[in-house]
mmCIF file of C-alpha atoms in Angstrom:
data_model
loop_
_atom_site.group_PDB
_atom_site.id
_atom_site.type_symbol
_atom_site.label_atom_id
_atom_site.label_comp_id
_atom_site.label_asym_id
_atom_site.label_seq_id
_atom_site.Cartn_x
_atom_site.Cartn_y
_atom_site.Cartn_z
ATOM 1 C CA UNK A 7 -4.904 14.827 18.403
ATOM 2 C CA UNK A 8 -2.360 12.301 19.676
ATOM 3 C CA UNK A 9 -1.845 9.078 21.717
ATOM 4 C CA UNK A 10 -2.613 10.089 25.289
ATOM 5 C CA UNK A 11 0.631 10.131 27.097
ATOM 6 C CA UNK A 12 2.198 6.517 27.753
ATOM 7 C CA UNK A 13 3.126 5.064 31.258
ATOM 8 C CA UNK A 14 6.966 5.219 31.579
ATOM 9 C CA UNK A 15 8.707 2.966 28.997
ATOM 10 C CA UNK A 16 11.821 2.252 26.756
ATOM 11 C CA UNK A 17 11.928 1.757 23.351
ATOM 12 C CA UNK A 18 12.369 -2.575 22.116
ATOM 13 C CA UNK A 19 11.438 -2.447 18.464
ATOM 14 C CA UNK A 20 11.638 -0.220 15.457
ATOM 15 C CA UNK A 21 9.995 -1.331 11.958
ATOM 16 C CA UNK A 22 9.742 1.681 9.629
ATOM 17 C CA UNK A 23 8.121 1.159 6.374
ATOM 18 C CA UNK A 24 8.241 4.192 3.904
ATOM 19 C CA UNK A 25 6.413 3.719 0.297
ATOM 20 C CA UNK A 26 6.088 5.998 -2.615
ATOM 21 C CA UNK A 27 4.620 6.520 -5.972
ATOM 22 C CA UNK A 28 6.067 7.951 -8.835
ATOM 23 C CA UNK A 29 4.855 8.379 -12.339
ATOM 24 C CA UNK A 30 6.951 7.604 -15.120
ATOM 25 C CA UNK A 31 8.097 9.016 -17.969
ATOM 26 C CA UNK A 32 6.622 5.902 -19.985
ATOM 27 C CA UNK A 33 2.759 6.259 -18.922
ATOM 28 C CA UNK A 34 3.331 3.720 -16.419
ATOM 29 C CA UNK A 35 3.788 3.725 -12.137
ATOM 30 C CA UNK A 36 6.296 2.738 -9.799
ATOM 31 C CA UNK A 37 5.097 2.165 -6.266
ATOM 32 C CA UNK A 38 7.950 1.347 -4.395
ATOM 33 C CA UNK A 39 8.767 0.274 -0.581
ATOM 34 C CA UNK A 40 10.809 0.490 1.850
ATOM 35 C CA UNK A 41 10.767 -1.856 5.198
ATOM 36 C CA UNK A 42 13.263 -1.494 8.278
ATOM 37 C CA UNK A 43 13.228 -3.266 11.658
ATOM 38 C CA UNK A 44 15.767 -2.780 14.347
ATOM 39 C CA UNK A 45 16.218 -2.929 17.861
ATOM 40 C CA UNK A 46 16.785 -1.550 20.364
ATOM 41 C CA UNK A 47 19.425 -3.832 22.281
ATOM 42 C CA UNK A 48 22.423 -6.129 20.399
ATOM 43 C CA UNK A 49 21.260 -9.700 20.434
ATOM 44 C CA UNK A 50 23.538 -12.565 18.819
ATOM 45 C CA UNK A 51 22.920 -13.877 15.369
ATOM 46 C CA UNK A 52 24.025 -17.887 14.776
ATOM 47 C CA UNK A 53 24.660 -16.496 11.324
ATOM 48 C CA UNK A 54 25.575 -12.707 11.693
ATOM 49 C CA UNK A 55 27.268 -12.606 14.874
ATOM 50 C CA UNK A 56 26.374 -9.330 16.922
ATOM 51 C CA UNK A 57 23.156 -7.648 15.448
ATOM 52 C CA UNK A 58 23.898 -4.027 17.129
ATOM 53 C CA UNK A 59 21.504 -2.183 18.351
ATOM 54 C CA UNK A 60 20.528 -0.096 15.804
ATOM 55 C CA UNK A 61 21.344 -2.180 12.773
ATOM 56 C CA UNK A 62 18.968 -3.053 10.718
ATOM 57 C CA UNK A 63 17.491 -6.558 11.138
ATOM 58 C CA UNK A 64 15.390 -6.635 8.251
ATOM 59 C CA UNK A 65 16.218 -4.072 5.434
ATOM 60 C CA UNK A 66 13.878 -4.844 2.487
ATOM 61 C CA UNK A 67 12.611 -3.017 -0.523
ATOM 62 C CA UNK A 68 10.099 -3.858 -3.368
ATOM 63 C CA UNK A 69 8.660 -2.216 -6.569
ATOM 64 C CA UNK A 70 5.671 -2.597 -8.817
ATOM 65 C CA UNK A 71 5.194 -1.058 -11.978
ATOM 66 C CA UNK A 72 1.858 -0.627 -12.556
ATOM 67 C CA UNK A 73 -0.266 0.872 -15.294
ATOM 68 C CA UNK A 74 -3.703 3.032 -14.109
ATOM 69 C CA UNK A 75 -5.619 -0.249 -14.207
ATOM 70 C CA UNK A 76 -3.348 -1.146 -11.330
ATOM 71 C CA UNK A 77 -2.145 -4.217 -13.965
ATOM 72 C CA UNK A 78 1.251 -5.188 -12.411
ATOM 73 C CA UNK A 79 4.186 -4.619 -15.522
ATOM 74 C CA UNK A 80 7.638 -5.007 -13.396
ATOM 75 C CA UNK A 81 8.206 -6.685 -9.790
ATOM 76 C CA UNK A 82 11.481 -6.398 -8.135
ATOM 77 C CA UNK A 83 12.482 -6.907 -4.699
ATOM 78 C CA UNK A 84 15.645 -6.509 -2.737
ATOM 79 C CA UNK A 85 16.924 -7.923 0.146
ATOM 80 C CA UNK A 86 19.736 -5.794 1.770
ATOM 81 C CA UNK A 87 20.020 -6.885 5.379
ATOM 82 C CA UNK A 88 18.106 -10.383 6.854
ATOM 83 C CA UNK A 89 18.902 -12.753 9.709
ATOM 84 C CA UNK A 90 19.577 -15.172 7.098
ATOM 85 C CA UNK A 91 22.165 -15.481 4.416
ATOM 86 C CA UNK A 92 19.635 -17.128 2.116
ATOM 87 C CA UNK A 93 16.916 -14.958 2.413
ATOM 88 C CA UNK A 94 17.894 -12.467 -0.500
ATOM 89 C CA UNK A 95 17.912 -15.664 -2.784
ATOM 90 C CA UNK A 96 14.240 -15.978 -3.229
ATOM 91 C CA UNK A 97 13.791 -12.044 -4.056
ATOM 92 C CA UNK A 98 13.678 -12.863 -8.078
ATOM 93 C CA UNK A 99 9.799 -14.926 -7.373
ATOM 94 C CA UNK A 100 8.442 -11.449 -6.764
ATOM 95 C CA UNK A 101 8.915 -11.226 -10.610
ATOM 96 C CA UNK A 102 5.626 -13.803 -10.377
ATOM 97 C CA UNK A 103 3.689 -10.697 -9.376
ATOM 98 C CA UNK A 104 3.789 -9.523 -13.273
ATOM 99 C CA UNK A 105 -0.005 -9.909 -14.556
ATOM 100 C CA UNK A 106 -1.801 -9.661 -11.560
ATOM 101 C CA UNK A 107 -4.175 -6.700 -10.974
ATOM 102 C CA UNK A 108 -4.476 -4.911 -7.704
ATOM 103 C CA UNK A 109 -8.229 -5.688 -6.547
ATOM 104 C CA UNK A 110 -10.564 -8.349 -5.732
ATOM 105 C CA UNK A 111 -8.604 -11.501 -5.772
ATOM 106 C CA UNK A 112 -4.879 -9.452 -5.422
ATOM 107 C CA UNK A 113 -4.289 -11.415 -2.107
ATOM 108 C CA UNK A 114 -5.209 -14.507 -2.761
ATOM 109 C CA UNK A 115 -3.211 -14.397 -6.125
ATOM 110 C CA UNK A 116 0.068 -12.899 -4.204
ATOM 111 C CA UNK A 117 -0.372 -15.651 -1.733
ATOM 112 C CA UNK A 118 -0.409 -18.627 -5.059
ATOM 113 C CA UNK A 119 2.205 -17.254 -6.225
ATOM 114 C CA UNK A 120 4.394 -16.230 -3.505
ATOM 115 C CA UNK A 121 3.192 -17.605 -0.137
ATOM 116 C CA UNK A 122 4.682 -19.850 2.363
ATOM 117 C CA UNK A 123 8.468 -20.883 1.428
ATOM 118 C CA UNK A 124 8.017 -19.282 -1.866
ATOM 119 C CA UNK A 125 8.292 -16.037 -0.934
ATOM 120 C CA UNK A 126 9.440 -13.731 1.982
ATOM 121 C CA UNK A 127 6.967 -13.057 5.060
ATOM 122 C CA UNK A 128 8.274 -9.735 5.412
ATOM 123 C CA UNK A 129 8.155 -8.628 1.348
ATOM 124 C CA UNK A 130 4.927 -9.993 0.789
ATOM 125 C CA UNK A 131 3.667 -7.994 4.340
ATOM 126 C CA UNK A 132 4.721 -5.002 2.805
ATOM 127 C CA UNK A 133 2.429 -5.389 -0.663
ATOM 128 C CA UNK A 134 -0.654 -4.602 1.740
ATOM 129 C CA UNK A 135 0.604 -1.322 2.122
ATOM 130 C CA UNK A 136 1.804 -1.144 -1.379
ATOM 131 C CA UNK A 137 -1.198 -1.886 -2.970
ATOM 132 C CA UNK A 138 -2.644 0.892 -1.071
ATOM 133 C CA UNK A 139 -0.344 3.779 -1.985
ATOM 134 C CA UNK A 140 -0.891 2.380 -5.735
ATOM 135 C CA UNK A 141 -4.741 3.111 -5.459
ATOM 136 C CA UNK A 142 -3.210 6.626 -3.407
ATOM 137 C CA UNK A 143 -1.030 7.458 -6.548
ATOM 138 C CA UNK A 144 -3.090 6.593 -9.068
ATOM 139 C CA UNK A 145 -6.369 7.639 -8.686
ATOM 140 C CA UNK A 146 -5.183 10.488 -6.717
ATOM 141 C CA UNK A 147 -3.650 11.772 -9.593
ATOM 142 C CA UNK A 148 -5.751 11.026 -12.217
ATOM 143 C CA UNK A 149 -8.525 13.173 -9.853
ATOM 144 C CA UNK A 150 -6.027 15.804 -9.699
ATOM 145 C CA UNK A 151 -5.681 15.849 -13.743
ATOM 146 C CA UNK A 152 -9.377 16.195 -14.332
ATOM 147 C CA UNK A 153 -9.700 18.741 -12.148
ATOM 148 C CA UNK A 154 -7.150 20.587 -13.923
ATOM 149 C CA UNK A 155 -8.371 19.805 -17.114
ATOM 150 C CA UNK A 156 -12.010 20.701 -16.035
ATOM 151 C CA UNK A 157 -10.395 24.066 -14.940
ATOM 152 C CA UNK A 158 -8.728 25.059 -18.007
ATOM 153 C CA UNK A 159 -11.985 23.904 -20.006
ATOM 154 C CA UNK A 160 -10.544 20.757 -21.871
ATOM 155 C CA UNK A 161 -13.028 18.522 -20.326
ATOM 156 C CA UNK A 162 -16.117 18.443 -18.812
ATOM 157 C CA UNK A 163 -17.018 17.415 -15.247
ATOM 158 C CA UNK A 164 -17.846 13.653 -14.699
ATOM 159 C CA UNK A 165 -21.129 12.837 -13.326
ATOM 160 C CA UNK A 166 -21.427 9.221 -11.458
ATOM 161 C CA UNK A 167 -23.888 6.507 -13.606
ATOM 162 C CA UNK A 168 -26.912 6.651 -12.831
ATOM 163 C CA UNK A 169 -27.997 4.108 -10.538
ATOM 164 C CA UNK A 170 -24.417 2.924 -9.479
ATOM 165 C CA UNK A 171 -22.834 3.649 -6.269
ATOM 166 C CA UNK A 172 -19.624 5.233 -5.968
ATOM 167 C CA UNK A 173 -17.168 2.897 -5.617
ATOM 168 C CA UNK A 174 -15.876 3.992 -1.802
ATOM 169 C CA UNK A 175 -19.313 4.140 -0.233
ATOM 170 C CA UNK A 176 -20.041 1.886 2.370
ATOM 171 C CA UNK A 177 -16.179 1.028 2.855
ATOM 172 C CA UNK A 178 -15.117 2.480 6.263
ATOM 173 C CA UNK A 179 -16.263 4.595 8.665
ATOM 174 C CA UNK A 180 -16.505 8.072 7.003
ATOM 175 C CA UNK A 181 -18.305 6.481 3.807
ATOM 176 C CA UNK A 182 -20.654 5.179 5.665
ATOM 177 C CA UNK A 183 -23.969 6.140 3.632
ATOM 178 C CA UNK A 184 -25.667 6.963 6.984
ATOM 179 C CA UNK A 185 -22.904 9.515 7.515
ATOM 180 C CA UNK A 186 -22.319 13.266 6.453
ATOM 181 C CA UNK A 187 -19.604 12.769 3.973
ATOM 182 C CA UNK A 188 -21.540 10.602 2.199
ATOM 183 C CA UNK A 189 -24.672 12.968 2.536
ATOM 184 C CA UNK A 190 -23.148 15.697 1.565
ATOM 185 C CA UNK A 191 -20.813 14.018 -1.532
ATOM 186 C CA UNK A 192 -23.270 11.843 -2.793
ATOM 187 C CA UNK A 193 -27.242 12.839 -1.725
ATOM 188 C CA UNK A 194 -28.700 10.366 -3.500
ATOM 189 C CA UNK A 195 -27.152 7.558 -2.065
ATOM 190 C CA UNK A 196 -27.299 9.225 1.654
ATOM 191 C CA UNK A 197 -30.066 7.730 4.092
ATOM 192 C CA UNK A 198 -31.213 8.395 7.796
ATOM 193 C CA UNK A 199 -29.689 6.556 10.349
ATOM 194 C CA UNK A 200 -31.977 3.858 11.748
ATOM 195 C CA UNK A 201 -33.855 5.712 14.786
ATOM 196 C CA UNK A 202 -32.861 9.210 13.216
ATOM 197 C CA UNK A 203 -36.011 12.137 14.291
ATOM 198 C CA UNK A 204 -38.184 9.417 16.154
#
């Protein structure tokens, strides 16, 4: 179901961010992304001249290569449109990402490494989304793989350990365990909601 339909309004600002993930030849992941922001109007630039409306303000991409323990291998970053000249020069400290793992602690580390004037507001926005389309690629795919496998008979069905959660329950809305995902994914972790057949 969509928006409900909007008063009467023009169009101001554009940001488009497209990511992807791609598995490599090599056994490892490339999650790459794309951001674009442009207007809707030409505005000056003290730097640029005439921004056109249209042209891209911001036009920004980044890549991790990860392995399936989300381990960052290779960072790279590219700056191909900004309202300042120097802004492309600080793309190489994305190669600081290298180490880090994707998880608890990933933005706290992003933001040692890369925050405030030692990185780009706009790059480091987009490895929120990033990070999520790595946990998308990977684990999607692995799931994918085992079902196959499970399928052709080369491997037999997991079953969760016993007496630990699955790892999604409890984190939004649809996991919640008082909700019939959960209750009808994982049983045994399921309970009533509080009030539920008084």
């Amino acid at each position: 179901m969509p928006l409900s339909p909007p008063v009467e309004r023009e169009p101001v600002h554009d940001r488009t961010i497209v990511c992807k993930g791609w598995r490599r030849s090599d056994g490892l992941w490339d999650i790459e992304g794309h951001l674009v922001d442009t207007k809707s109007y030409a505005f000056p630039n003290e730097f640029r001249g005439t921004v056109e409306a249209g042209q891209a303000i911001h036009d920004m991409w980044l890549r991790l290569t990860i392995d399936e323990n989300l381990k960052v291998h290779g960072a790279e970053a590219a700056t191909d449109a900004s309202p300042f000249p120097v802004c492309p020069s600080i793309t190489p400290n994305f190669k600081r990402l290298e180490g880090l793992t994707i998880g608890a602690g990933w933005r706290k580390a992003v933001r040692e490494r890369i925050g405030g004037v030692e990185g780009c507001t706009h790059l480091v926005e987009l490895l929120g989304p990033l990070a999520t389309v790595a946990y998308q690629t990977i684990f999607g795919e692995k799931s994918r793989m085992k079902r196959e496998a499970e399928a052709r008979g080369e491997a037999q069905p997991e079953t969760a350990p016993s007496g630990k959660p699955p790892r999604l329950l409890n984190t939004c809305h649809a996991f919640s365990d008082t909700g019939p995902v959960v209750e009808k994914l994982w049983p045994e972790w399921h309970r009533p909601k509080a009030g539920a057949g008084e």
